[in-house]
Tab-separated table of C-alpha atoms in Angstrom:
chain	number	residue	atom	x	y	z
C	24	UNK	CA	133.174	95.928	197.880
C	25	UNK	CA	130.240	94.312	196.144
C	26	UNK	CA	130.357	94.634	192.374
C	27	UNK	CA	127.568	94.800	189.912
C	28	UNK	CA	126.661	92.006	187.504
C	29	UNK	CA	126.488	93.500	184.018
C	30	UNK	CA	124.779	91.268	181.400
C	31	UNK	CA	126.026	91.570	177.830
C	32	UNK	CA	123.320	90.614	175.308
C	33	UNK	CA	123.735	89.088	171.871
C	34	UNK	CA	125.283	91.650	169.566
C	35	UNK	CA	126.322	93.788	172.548
C	36	UNK	CA	129.363	94.952	174.547
C	37	UNK	CA	129.995	96.380	177.964
C	38	UNK	CA	133.097	97.828	179.619
C	39	UNK	CA	133.822	98.367	183.296
C	40	UNK	CA	136.611	99.887	185.396
C	41	UNK	CA	135.075	99.007	188.765
C	42	UNK	CA	136.787	96.196	190.659
C	43	UNK	CA	134.276	93.558	191.743
C	44	UNK	CA	132.020	93.962	188.732
C	45	UNK	CA	131.361	90.783	186.831
C	46	UNK	CA	130.524	91.023	183.076
C	47	UNK	CA	128.606	88.009	181.868
C	48	UNK	CA	127.250	86.920	178.499
C	49	UNK	CA	124.909	83.961	177.991
C	50	UNK	CA	123.963	81.647	175.080
C	51	UNK	CA	127.252	81.750	173.098
C	52	UNK	CA	126.363	79.271	170.392
C	53	UNK	CA	127.918	80.122	167.047
C	54	UNK	CA	128.461	83.652	168.382
C	55	UNK	CA	131.850	84.524	169.963
C	56	UNK	CA	132.533	86.234	173.235
C	57	UNK	CA	135.793	88.254	173.560
C	58	UNK	CA	136.997	89.293	177.006
C	59	UNK	CA	139.733	91.893	177.148
C	60	UNK	CA	141.362	93.072	180.326
C	61	UNK	CA	144.157	95.517	181.248
C	62	UNK	CA	145.336	94.550	184.828
C	63	UNK	CA	147.229	97.798	185.353
C	64	UNK	CA	144.612	100.198	184.278
C	65	UNK	CA	141.806	97.839	185.669
C	66	UNK	CA	139.742	98.093	182.480
C	67	UNK	CA	137.797	95.189	181.147
C	68	UNK	CA	135.361	94.631	178.312
C	69	UNK	CA	133.215	91.830	177.156
C	70	UNK	CA	131.911	91.650	173.536
C	71	UNK	CA	129.320	89.161	172.267
C	72	UNK	CA	129.348	89.328	168.393
C	73	UNK	CA	127.029	87.385	166.135
C	74	UNK	CA	128.349	87.457	162.522
C	75	UNK	CA	131.656	87.805	160.860
C	76	UNK	CA	131.209	90.459	158.194
C	77	UNK	CA	129.264	93.722	158.194
C	78	UNK	CA	129.194	93.939	154.455
C	79	UNK	CA	125.978	91.859	154.508
C	80	UNK	CA	124.257	94.797	156.182
C	81	UNK	CA	126.449	97.910	156.338
C	82	UNK	CA	123.604	100.075	157.578
C	83	UNK	CA	123.096	97.932	160.658
C	84	UNK	CA	126.825	98.020	161.527
C	85	UNK	CA	126.375	101.793	162.009
C	86	UNK	CA	123.249	101.414	164.157
C	87	UNK	CA	124.566	98.443	166.157
C	88	UNK	CA	128.318	98.103	165.792
C	89	UNK	CA	128.486	95.131	168.139
C	90	UNK	CA	126.744	92.629	165.819
C	91	UNK	CA	129.650	92.097	163.324
C	92	UNK	CA	133.254	91.033	164.074
C	93	UNK	CA	134.889	93.328	161.596
C	94	UNK	CA	133.414	96.460	163.149
C	95	UNK	CA	132.951	95.322	166.745
C	96	UNK	CA	136.443	94.083	167.568
C	97	UNK	CA	138.415	97.220	166.682
C	98	UNK	CA	135.747	99.293	168.486
C	99	UNK	CA	135.977	97.159	171.566
C	100	UNK	CA	139.711	97.921	171.804
C	101	UNK	CA	139.222	101.588	170.942
C	102	UNK	CA	136.635	102.039	173.694
C	103	UNK	CA	138.979	100.364	176.226
C	104	UNK	CA	141.834	102.726	175.230
C	105	UNK	CA	139.535	105.631	175.979
C	106	UNK	CA	139.247	104.306	179.566
C	107	UNK	CA	142.964	104.043	179.918
C	108	UNK	CA	143.768	100.563	178.674
C	109	UNK	CA	147.029	99.991	176.819
C	110	UNK	CA	147.290	97.549	173.929
C	111	UNK	CA	150.590	96.090	175.132
C	112	UNK	CA	149.026	95.067	178.494
C	113	UNK	CA	145.633	93.824	177.278
C	114	UNK	CA	144.950	90.149	177.931
C	115	UNK	CA	142.522	88.600	175.430
C	116	UNK	CA	140.360	85.487	175.968
C	117	UNK	CA	137.702	84.133	173.668
C	118	UNK	CA	134.939	81.493	173.708
C	119	UNK	CA	132.091	80.361	171.527
C	120	UNK	CA	131.991	79.669	167.839
C	121	UNK	CA	130.062	76.414	168.252
C	122	UNK	CA	128.991	74.575	165.236
C	123	UNK	CA	125.910	72.761	163.946
C	124	UNK	CA	126.325	69.179	162.612
C	125	UNK	CA	126.713	70.757	159.175
C	126	UNK	CA	126.986	68.454	156.243
C	127	UNK	CA	128.807	70.864	153.913
C	128	UNK	CA	129.886	73.711	156.170
C	129	UNK	CA	127.176	75.849	154.567
C	130	UNK	CA	125.925	76.885	158.073
C	131	UNK	CA	129.495	77.105	159.564
C	132	UNK	CA	129.001	80.586	160.940
C	133	UNK	CA	130.809	79.703	164.165
C	134	UNK	CA	133.860	78.802	162.154
C	135	UNK	CA	133.519	81.885	159.933
C	136	UNK	CA	133.277	84.077	163.048
C	137	UNK	CA	136.380	82.490	164.413
C	138	UNK	CA	138.326	82.918	161.148
C	139	UNK	CA	137.388	86.608	160.911
C	140	UNK	CA	138.340	87.209	164.487
C	141	UNK	CA	141.734	85.622	164.148
C	142	UNK	CA	142.402	87.558	160.979
C	143	UNK	CA	141.674	90.925	162.752
C	144	UNK	CA	143.826	89.936	165.767
C	145	UNK	CA	146.667	88.849	163.491
C	146	UNK	CA	146.510	92.089	161.451
C	147	UNK	CA	146.722	94.098	164.685
C	148	UNK	CA	149.325	91.975	166.451
C	149	UNK	CA	146.920	90.828	169.153
C	150	UNK	CA	147.727	87.484	170.902
C	151	UNK	CA	145.074	85.263	172.378
C	152	UNK	CA	145.797	84.194	175.975
C	153	UNK	CA	142.963	81.743	176.391
C	154	UNK	CA	140.534	80.198	174.001
C	155	UNK	CA	137.737	77.670	174.039
C	156	UNK	CA	135.938	77.488	170.695
C	157	UNK	CA	134.001	75.009	168.507
C	158	UNK	CA	132.029	71.907	169.532
C	159	UNK	CA	128.179	71.998	169.629
C	160	UNK	CA	127.770	73.279	173.210
C	161	UNK	CA	126.491	76.666	174.250
C	162	UNK	CA	128.655	78.590	176.693
C	163	UNK	CA	128.207	81.355	179.273
C	164	UNK	CA	131.278	83.547	179.653
C	165	UNK	CA	132.284	85.664	182.703
C	166	UNK	CA	134.892	88.365	183.282
C	167	UNK	CA	135.676	89.689	186.728
C	168	UNK	CA	136.961	93.223	186.896
C	169	UNK	CA	139.764	93.625	189.464
C	170	UNK	CA	141.131	90.131	189.111
C	171	UNK	CA	140.839	89.713	185.348
C	172	UNK	CA	139.521	86.244	185.966
C	173	UNK	CA	137.681	84.642	183.017
C	174	UNK	CA	135.591	81.545	183.346
C	175	UNK	CA	132.988	79.623	181.338
C	176	UNK	CA	130.002	77.530	182.255
C	177	UNK	CA	128.649	74.933	179.847
C	178	UNK	CA	126.249	72.166	180.721
C	179	UNK	CA	126.361	73.219	184.376
C	180	UNK	CA	130.180	72.748	184.513
C	181	UNK	CA	132.491	75.640	185.342
C	182	UNK	CA	135.957	75.898	183.663
C	183	UNK	CA	138.534	78.709	184.019
C	184	UNK	CA	139.873	80.181	180.867
U	975	UNK	CA	107.683	57.200	181.093
U	976	UNK	CA	105.254	59.200	178.877
U	977	UNK	CA	103.891	57.501	175.726
U	978	UNK	CA	102.826	59.091	172.521
U	979	UNK	CA	99.260	57.833	173.116
U	980	UNK	CA	99.185	59.643	176.516
U	981	UNK	CA	100.522	62.837	174.877
U	982	UNK	CA	97.800	62.566	172.244
U	983	UNK	CA	95.187	62.535	175.028
U	984	UNK	CA	96.876	65.584	176.571
U	985	UNK	CA	96.523	67.397	173.196
U	986	UNK	CA	92.728	66.760	173.421
U	987	UNK	CA	92.786	68.615	176.721
U	988	UNK	CA	94.471	71.689	175.295
U	989	UNK	CA	92.148	74.626	174.647
U	990	UNK	CA	90.691	74.187	171.152
U	991	UNK	CA	91.847	76.543	168.505
U	992	UNK	CA	89.295	78.623	166.649
U	993	UNK	CA	87.845	76.680	163.685
U	994	UNK	CA	88.728	79.515	161.344
U	995	UNK	CA	92.478	78.746	161.725
U	996	UNK	CA	92.576	75.257	160.142
U	997	UNK	CA	90.082	76.485	157.509
U	998	UNK	CA	92.275	79.410	156.655
U	999	UNK	CA	95.306	77.153	156.604
U	1000	UNK	CA	93.621	74.690	154.179
U	1001	UNK	CA	92.902	77.610	151.800
U	1002	UNK	CA	96.412	79.082	152.192
U	1003	UNK	CA	97.787	75.609	151.350
U	1004	UNK	CA	95.577	75.272	148.296
U	1005	UNK	CA	97.250	76.720	145.197
U	1006	UNK	CA	93.871	76.792	143.420
U	1007	UNK	CA	92.079	78.890	146.123
U	1008	UNK	CA	91.238	82.507	145.278
U	1009	UNK	CA	91.277	85.686	147.260
U	1010	UNK	CA	87.524	85.677	147.871
U	1011	UNK	CA	87.688	82.271	149.708
U	1012	UNK	CA	90.347	83.706	152.040
U	1013	UNK	CA	88.282	86.854	152.603
U	1014	UNK	CA	85.116	84.829	153.387
U	1015	UNK	CA	86.857	82.638	155.989
U	1016	UNK	CA	88.259	85.714	157.754
U	1017	UNK	CA	84.986	87.635	157.598
U	1018	UNK	CA	83.036	84.646	159.207
U	1019	UNK	CA	85.304	85.107	162.336
U	1020	UNK	CA	84.718	88.518	163.950
U	1021	UNK	CA	87.858	88.320	166.119
U	1022	UNK	CA	90.032	87.294	163.110
U	1023	UNK	CA	88.462	90.141	161.092
U	1024	UNK	CA	89.245	92.849	163.679
U	1025	UNK	CA	92.763	91.402	164.270
U	1026	UNK	CA	93.413	91.319	160.492
U	1027	UNK	CA	92.349	94.972	160.076
U	1028	UNK	CA	94.255	96.067	163.132
U	1029	UNK	CA	97.442	94.317	161.876
U	1030	UNK	CA	97.084	95.825	158.394
U	1031	UNK	CA	96.843	99.234	159.954
U	1032	UNK	CA	99.511	98.779	162.543
U	1033	UNK	CA	102.580	101.028	162.388
U	1034	UNK	CA	104.674	97.951	161.465
U	1035	UNK	CA	102.760	97.156	158.291
U	1036	UNK	CA	101.018	100.374	157.421
U	1037	UNK	CA	102.683	102.575	154.752
U	1038	UNK	CA	100.326	105.387	155.948
U	1039	UNK	CA	97.204	104.564	153.993
U	1040	UNK	CA	94.495	102.911	156.064
U	1041	UNK	CA	92.732	99.796	154.741
U	1042	UNK	CA	89.017	99.439	155.546
U	1043	UNK	CA	88.157	96.019	154.201
U	1044	UNK	CA	89.386	92.477	154.815
U	1045	UNK	CA	90.064	92.154	151.101
U	1046	UNK	CA	92.432	95.156	151.165
U	1047	UNK	CA	94.013	93.718	154.309
U	1048	UNK	CA	94.652	90.376	152.637
U	1049	UNK	CA	96.151	92.140	149.646
U	1050	UNK	CA	98.422	94.180	151.822
U	1051	UNK	CA	99.554	91.408	154.183
U	1052	UNK	CA	99.229	88.152	152.277
U	1053	UNK	CA	97.124	85.274	153.544
U	1054	UNK	CA	100.216	83.361	154.860
U	1055	UNK	CA	101.025	86.243	157.218
U	1056	UNK	CA	97.487	86.649	158.456
U	1057	UNK	CA	97.356	82.916	159.239
U	1058	UNK	CA	100.682	83.117	161.087
U	1059	UNK	CA	99.423	86.065	163.186
U	1060	UNK	CA	96.096	84.419	163.905
U	1061	UNK	CA	97.868	81.225	165.077
U	1062	UNK	CA	100.456	83.280	166.943
U	1063	UNK	CA	97.813	85.046	168.978
U	1064	UNK	CA	96.288	81.798	169.941
U	1065	UNK	CA	99.429	80.145	170.798
U	1066	UNK	CA	101.493	82.928	172.369
U	1067	UNK	CA	100.001	82.408	175.913
U	1068	UNK	CA	101.376	78.851	175.932
U	1069	UNK	CA	104.709	79.426	174.306
U	1070	UNK	CA	105.746	82.338	176.576
U	1071	UNK	CA	105.890	79.869	179.524
U	1072	UNK	CA	109.245	78.542	180.552
U	1073	UNK	CA	110.204	75.066	179.314
U	1074	UNK	CA	112.462	73.637	182.007
U	1075	UNK	CA	112.589	70.316	180.160
U	1076	UNK	CA	114.533	72.110	177.427
U	1077	UNK	CA	116.336	74.649	179.617
U	1078	UNK	CA	114.359	77.491	178.030
U	1079	UNK	CA	113.458	80.393	180.338
U	1080	UNK	CA	110.185	82.282	180.182
U	1081	UNK	CA	109.600	83.891	176.654
U	1082	UNK	CA	112.536	82.072	175.173
U	1083	UNK	CA	110.438	79.424	173.234
U	1084	UNK	CA	108.154	82.160	172.017
U	1085	UNK	CA	110.981	84.381	170.828
U	1086	UNK	CA	112.648	81.368	169.209
U	1087	UNK	CA	109.414	80.577	167.440
U	1088	UNK	CA	108.854	84.159	166.260
U	1089	UNK	CA	112.464	84.303	165.101
U	1090	UNK	CA	112.055	81.199	163.023
U	1091	UNK	CA	108.803	82.462	161.598
U	1092	UNK	CA	110.332	85.790	160.676
U	1093	UNK	CA	113.300	84.021	159.058
U	1094	UNK	CA	110.918	81.938	156.989
U	1095	UNK	CA	109.129	85.157	155.967
U	1096	UNK	CA	112.356	87.081	155.202
U	1097	UNK	CA	113.712	84.119	153.235
U	1098	UNK	CA	111.567	85.219	150.254
U	1099	UNK	CA	113.889	88.266	149.888
U	1100	UNK	CA	116.958	85.983	149.490
U	1101	UNK	CA	115.515	82.781	147.990
U	1102	UNK	CA	115.393	82.037	144.276
U	1103	UNK	CA	112.224	79.971	144.550
U	1104	UNK	CA	108.760	80.758	145.859
U	1105	UNK	CA	108.301	79.731	149.534
U	1106	UNK	CA	105.045	77.959	150.293
U	1107	UNK	CA	102.792	80.412	152.190
U	1108	UNK	CA	102.180	78.039	155.145
U	1109	UNK	CA	105.932	78.216	155.901
U	1110	UNK	CA	105.555	81.172	158.386
U	1111	UNK	CA	102.927	79.375	160.426
U	1112	UNK	CA	104.782	76.082	160.365
U	1113	UNK	CA	107.957	77.874	161.510
U	1114	UNK	CA	106.008	79.571	164.356
U	1115	UNK	CA	104.765	76.156	165.479
U	1116	UNK	CA	107.835	74.095	164.768
U	1117	UNK	CA	108.706	73.559	168.417
U	1118	UNK	CA	105.180	73.284	169.799
U	1119	UNK	CA	106.117	69.732	170.643
U	1120	UNK	CA	108.724	71.053	173.105
U	1121	UNK	CA	105.927	72.933	174.966
U	1122	UNK	CA	104.022	69.679	175.460
U	1123	UNK	CA	106.957	67.449	176.207
U	1124	UNK	CA	108.785	69.767	178.553
U	1125	UNK	CA	106.785	68.991	181.641
U	1126	UNK	CA	107.471	65.229	181.138
U	1127	UNK	CA	111.199	65.576	180.917
U	1128	UNK	CA	112.348	64.877	184.469
U	1129	UNK	CA	115.864	65.531	185.520
U	1130	UNK	CA	116.654	61.856	185.145
U	1131	UNK	CA	115.303	61.716	181.513
U	1132	UNK	CA	117.241	64.912	180.692
U	1133	UNK	CA	120.409	63.342	182.098
U	1134	UNK	CA	119.798	60.182	180.021
U	1135	UNK	CA	119.320	62.194	176.806
U	1136	UNK	CA	122.459	64.290	177.561
U	1137	UNK	CA	124.530	61.206	178.279
U	1138	UNK	CA	123.489	59.498	175.062
U	1139	UNK	CA	124.155	62.679	173.085
U	1140	UNK	CA	127.717	62.962	174.471
U	1141	UNK	CA	128.686	59.289	174.612
U	1142	UNK	CA	126.881	58.162	171.492
U	1143	UNK	CA	127.747	61.345	169.620
U	1144	UNK	CA	124.201	61.746	168.502
U	1145	UNK	CA	122.307	64.912	167.582
U	1146	UNK	CA	119.967	65.943	170.388
U	1147	UNK	CA	116.779	65.007	168.514
U	1148	UNK	CA	118.127	61.482	167.885
U	1149	UNK	CA	119.027	60.993	171.483
U	1150	UNK	CA	115.618	62.231	172.505
U	1151	UNK	CA	113.892	59.740	170.156
U	1152	UNK	CA	116.106	56.851	171.386
U	1153	UNK	CA	115.290	57.524	175.098
U	1154	UNK	CA	111.546	58.422	174.744
U	1155	UNK	CA	110.630	56.512	171.601
U	1156	UNK	CA	109.633	59.722	169.794
U	1157	UNK	CA	111.023	63.306	169.464
U	1158	UNK	CA	109.601	66.780	169.906
U	1159	UNK	CA	109.227	67.324	166.129
U	1160	UNK	CA	106.983	64.220	165.806
U	1161	UNK	CA	104.894	65.417	168.776
U	1162	UNK	CA	104.537	68.826	167.137
U	1163	UNK	CA	103.327	67.113	164.004
U	1164	UNK	CA	100.791	65.179	166.039
U	1165	UNK	CA	99.490	68.353	167.564
U	1166	UNK	CA	99.192	70.071	164.192
U	1167	UNK	CA	97.309	67.118	162.715
U	1168	UNK	CA	94.947	67.065	165.675
U	1169	UNK	CA	94.255	70.724	165.010
U	1170	UNK	CA	93.300	69.844	161.391
U	1171	UNK	CA	96.082	71.808	159.868
U	1172	UNK	CA	96.896	70.771	156.279
U	1173	UNK	CA	99.455	68.016	155.505
U	1174	UNK	CA	102.051	70.457	154.148
U	1175	UNK	CA	102.041	72.341	157.428
U	1176	UNK	CA	102.078	69.117	159.542
U	1177	UNK	CA	105.040	67.750	157.476
U	1178	UNK	CA	107.021	70.957	157.936
U	1179	UNK	CA	106.698	70.671	161.718
U	1180	UNK	CA	107.127	66.908	162.083
U	1181	UNK	CA	110.293	66.747	159.900
U	1182	UNK	CA	111.882	70.116	160.691
U	1183	UNK	CA	115.119	68.351	161.787
U	1184	UNK	CA	115.197	66.075	158.743
U	1185	UNK	CA	114.095	68.123	155.744
U	1186	UNK	CA	115.417	65.565	153.283
U	1187	UNK	CA	113.962	62.455	154.781
U	1188	UNK	CA	113.737	59.764	151.999
U	1189	UNK	CA	110.081	59.022	152.885
U	1190	UNK	CA	108.932	62.487	151.877
U	1191	UNK	CA	109.035	61.847	148.154
U	1192	UNK	CA	108.541	64.569	145.505
U	1193	UNK	CA	106.310	67.599	145.815
U	1194	UNK	CA	106.621	71.073	147.187
U	1195	UNK	CA	108.792	70.922	150.320
U	1196	UNK	CA	109.685	74.575	150.363
U	1197	UNK	CA	107.758	75.090	153.623
U	1198	UNK	CA	109.712	72.317	155.267
U	1199	UNK	CA	113.009	73.715	153.980
U	1200	UNK	CA	112.087	77.188	155.131
U	1201	UNK	CA	111.222	75.930	158.662
U	1202	UNK	CA	114.510	74.013	158.820
U	1203	UNK	CA	116.439	77.152	157.859
U	1204	UNK	CA	114.264	79.336	160.198
U	1205	UNK	CA	115.164	77.159	163.084
U	1206	UNK	CA	118.881	77.355	162.338
U	1207	UNK	CA	118.753	81.086	161.898
U	1208	UNK	CA	117.022	81.469	165.272
U	1209	UNK	CA	119.853	79.478	166.847
U	1210	UNK	CA	122.615	81.433	165.019
U	1211	UNK	CA	121.252	84.671	166.397
U	1212	UNK	CA	121.368	83.117	169.842
U	1213	UNK	CA	117.687	82.657	170.604
U	1214	UNK	CA	116.266	79.422	171.995
U	1215	UNK	CA	119.570	77.564	172.276
U	1216	UNK	CA	118.456	75.678	175.401
U	1217	UNK	CA	119.544	72.128	176.189
U	1218	UNK	CA	119.502	71.155	172.490
U	1219	UNK	CA	122.240	73.699	171.999
U	1220	UNK	CA	123.783	73.659	168.515
U	1221	UNK	CA	123.689	69.810	168.489
U	1222	UNK	CA	121.438	69.455	165.523
U	1223	UNK	CA	121.879	68.772	161.761
U	1224	UNK	CA	121.915	71.836	159.545
U	1225	UNK	CA	121.097	70.436	156.101
U	1226	UNK	CA	122.724	72.431	153.214
U	1227	UNK	CA	120.352	70.813	150.754
U	1228	UNK	CA	117.484	72.794	152.302
U	1229	UNK	CA	119.382	76.042	151.826
U	1230	UNK	CA	120.777	75.320	148.392
U	1231	UNK	CA	117.374	74.121	147.231
U	1232	UNK	CA	115.976	77.577	147.906
U	1233	UNK	CA	118.926	79.217	146.212
U	1234	UNK	CA	120.635	80.554	149.372
U	1235	UNK	CA	124.390	81.040	149.615
U	1236	UNK	CA	126.514	81.236	152.813
U	1237	UNK	CA	126.627	85.034	152.365
U	1238	UNK	CA	122.801	85.483	151.875
U	1239	UNK	CA	122.288	83.206	154.933
U	1240	UNK	CA	124.396	85.685	156.981
U	1241	UNK	CA	122.395	88.569	155.526
U	1242	UNK	CA	119.188	86.768	156.535
U	1243	UNK	CA	120.493	86.220	160.097
U	1244	UNK	CA	121.292	89.950	160.380
U	1245	UNK	CA	117.883	90.945	159.027
U	1246	UNK	CA	116.076	88.684	161.502
U	1247	UNK	CA	118.088	89.929	164.439
U	1248	UNK	CA	117.221	93.495	163.488
U	1249	UNK	CA	113.537	92.879	162.928
U	1250	UNK	CA	112.791	90.599	165.759
U	1251	UNK	CA	112.182	93.038	168.618
U	1252	UNK	CA	109.632	94.905	166.550
U	1253	UNK	CA	107.776	91.749	165.609
U	1254	UNK	CA	107.742	90.452	169.201
U	1255	UNK	CA	106.396	93.921	170.263
U	1256	UNK	CA	103.744	93.775	167.516
U	1257	UNK	CA	102.311	90.563	168.987
U	1258	UNK	CA	102.381	92.155	172.454
U	1259	UNK	CA	100.730	95.350	171.255
U	1260	UNK	CA	97.995	93.442	169.486
U	1261	UNK	CA	97.555	91.332	172.616
U	1262	UNK	CA	96.886	94.434	174.654
U	1263	UNK	CA	94.770	96.019	171.994
U	1264	UNK	CA	97.151	98.839	171.329
U	1265	UNK	CA	96.429	100.455	167.973
U	1266	UNK	CA	98.818	102.625	166.117
U	1267	UNK	CA	96.565	102.913	163.068
U	1268	UNK	CA	96.311	106.698	163.202
U	1269	UNK	CA	100.033	107.489	163.381
């Protein structure tokens, strides 16, 4: 069965229950991509969030909940439960959070994104199965529905996650 | 290998920009200029006049009341914004092309440029100091050097730059300068100077990766700082990452000098991400002569 290729934009999320579909998100710089997958229910989701904290623009977090980690991550899980995913079975993999060469960590949004994400996972008892974060490279992240396979491409090289 | 002298000759073969643009830029850059001088320059250029009036009456800028004169339009929009839009219209056709030398697909360099310009514009809402009004135009043009250099970056040169970045642990722009003898920011400065833009605008393009270069001395460098921040904001919101990726210096002195904090920087990023589609659309609508003035 040929699956679809669903592109997740910046500040965006997509879910799929169709085996063979591939969810992909490009240009993960300081943004973070989170792939979640329940192998039993065959439910997968890919989120590409941009900023850690919606308090800088609460109105926007209502209009576009996928921009900010604090709103987007709980909602990603909630939407997957609606499609039959179970928190105990969900496998979580993350990539992104790249950093500028920042003299004083003023622009360290990649790091702040990562810290906020880990805090939310910790508070909710979520374990990360695979992670590739930091550095200065941009990443493209893929999630294949049916197999749960997650892989990254950066600088033309492909690595499994 | 391409030389800066050859690139300069290529600049001479680019379509000339309307003479009103550098004239308007000189007046915008002059703190002693008055409103009437700005109005006169715009009124001498029929295309600029009609674009300015259309922009002032567009759905994006119009609060409902129509303006009928250039003077009212300048008061509504500000001369810096009018200059940015005039330059943007002229340059859009070039910047929407793909830049394979920098791994930027079609429209990516343009969207990155508009995002940086929008960030420089929105900065005034968060900054504690006045931002020089040429900042929006400088931000829009900050990567014009990439447009010119892209076609000369063969796969071999790109590989050399990447190898030096990784093995020498250098920022992209330093690796580029080591391999080529110059970098895209310098080339952008050469283009802006050739187009007779004022020094403050040239400087903001040429040094956008090094806003606190020791040679710059004292003076008003808020345009340069704003361009540096605009470029980082565009990258943070994921636009124009390309082969340079995040491998560039983000200088906190530029941000602190304008009174930004890490929190207001994030608010700025969110604001730019929200506004960007409307601003990109505004340029496209104006390009196709769509008017929403009667809405």
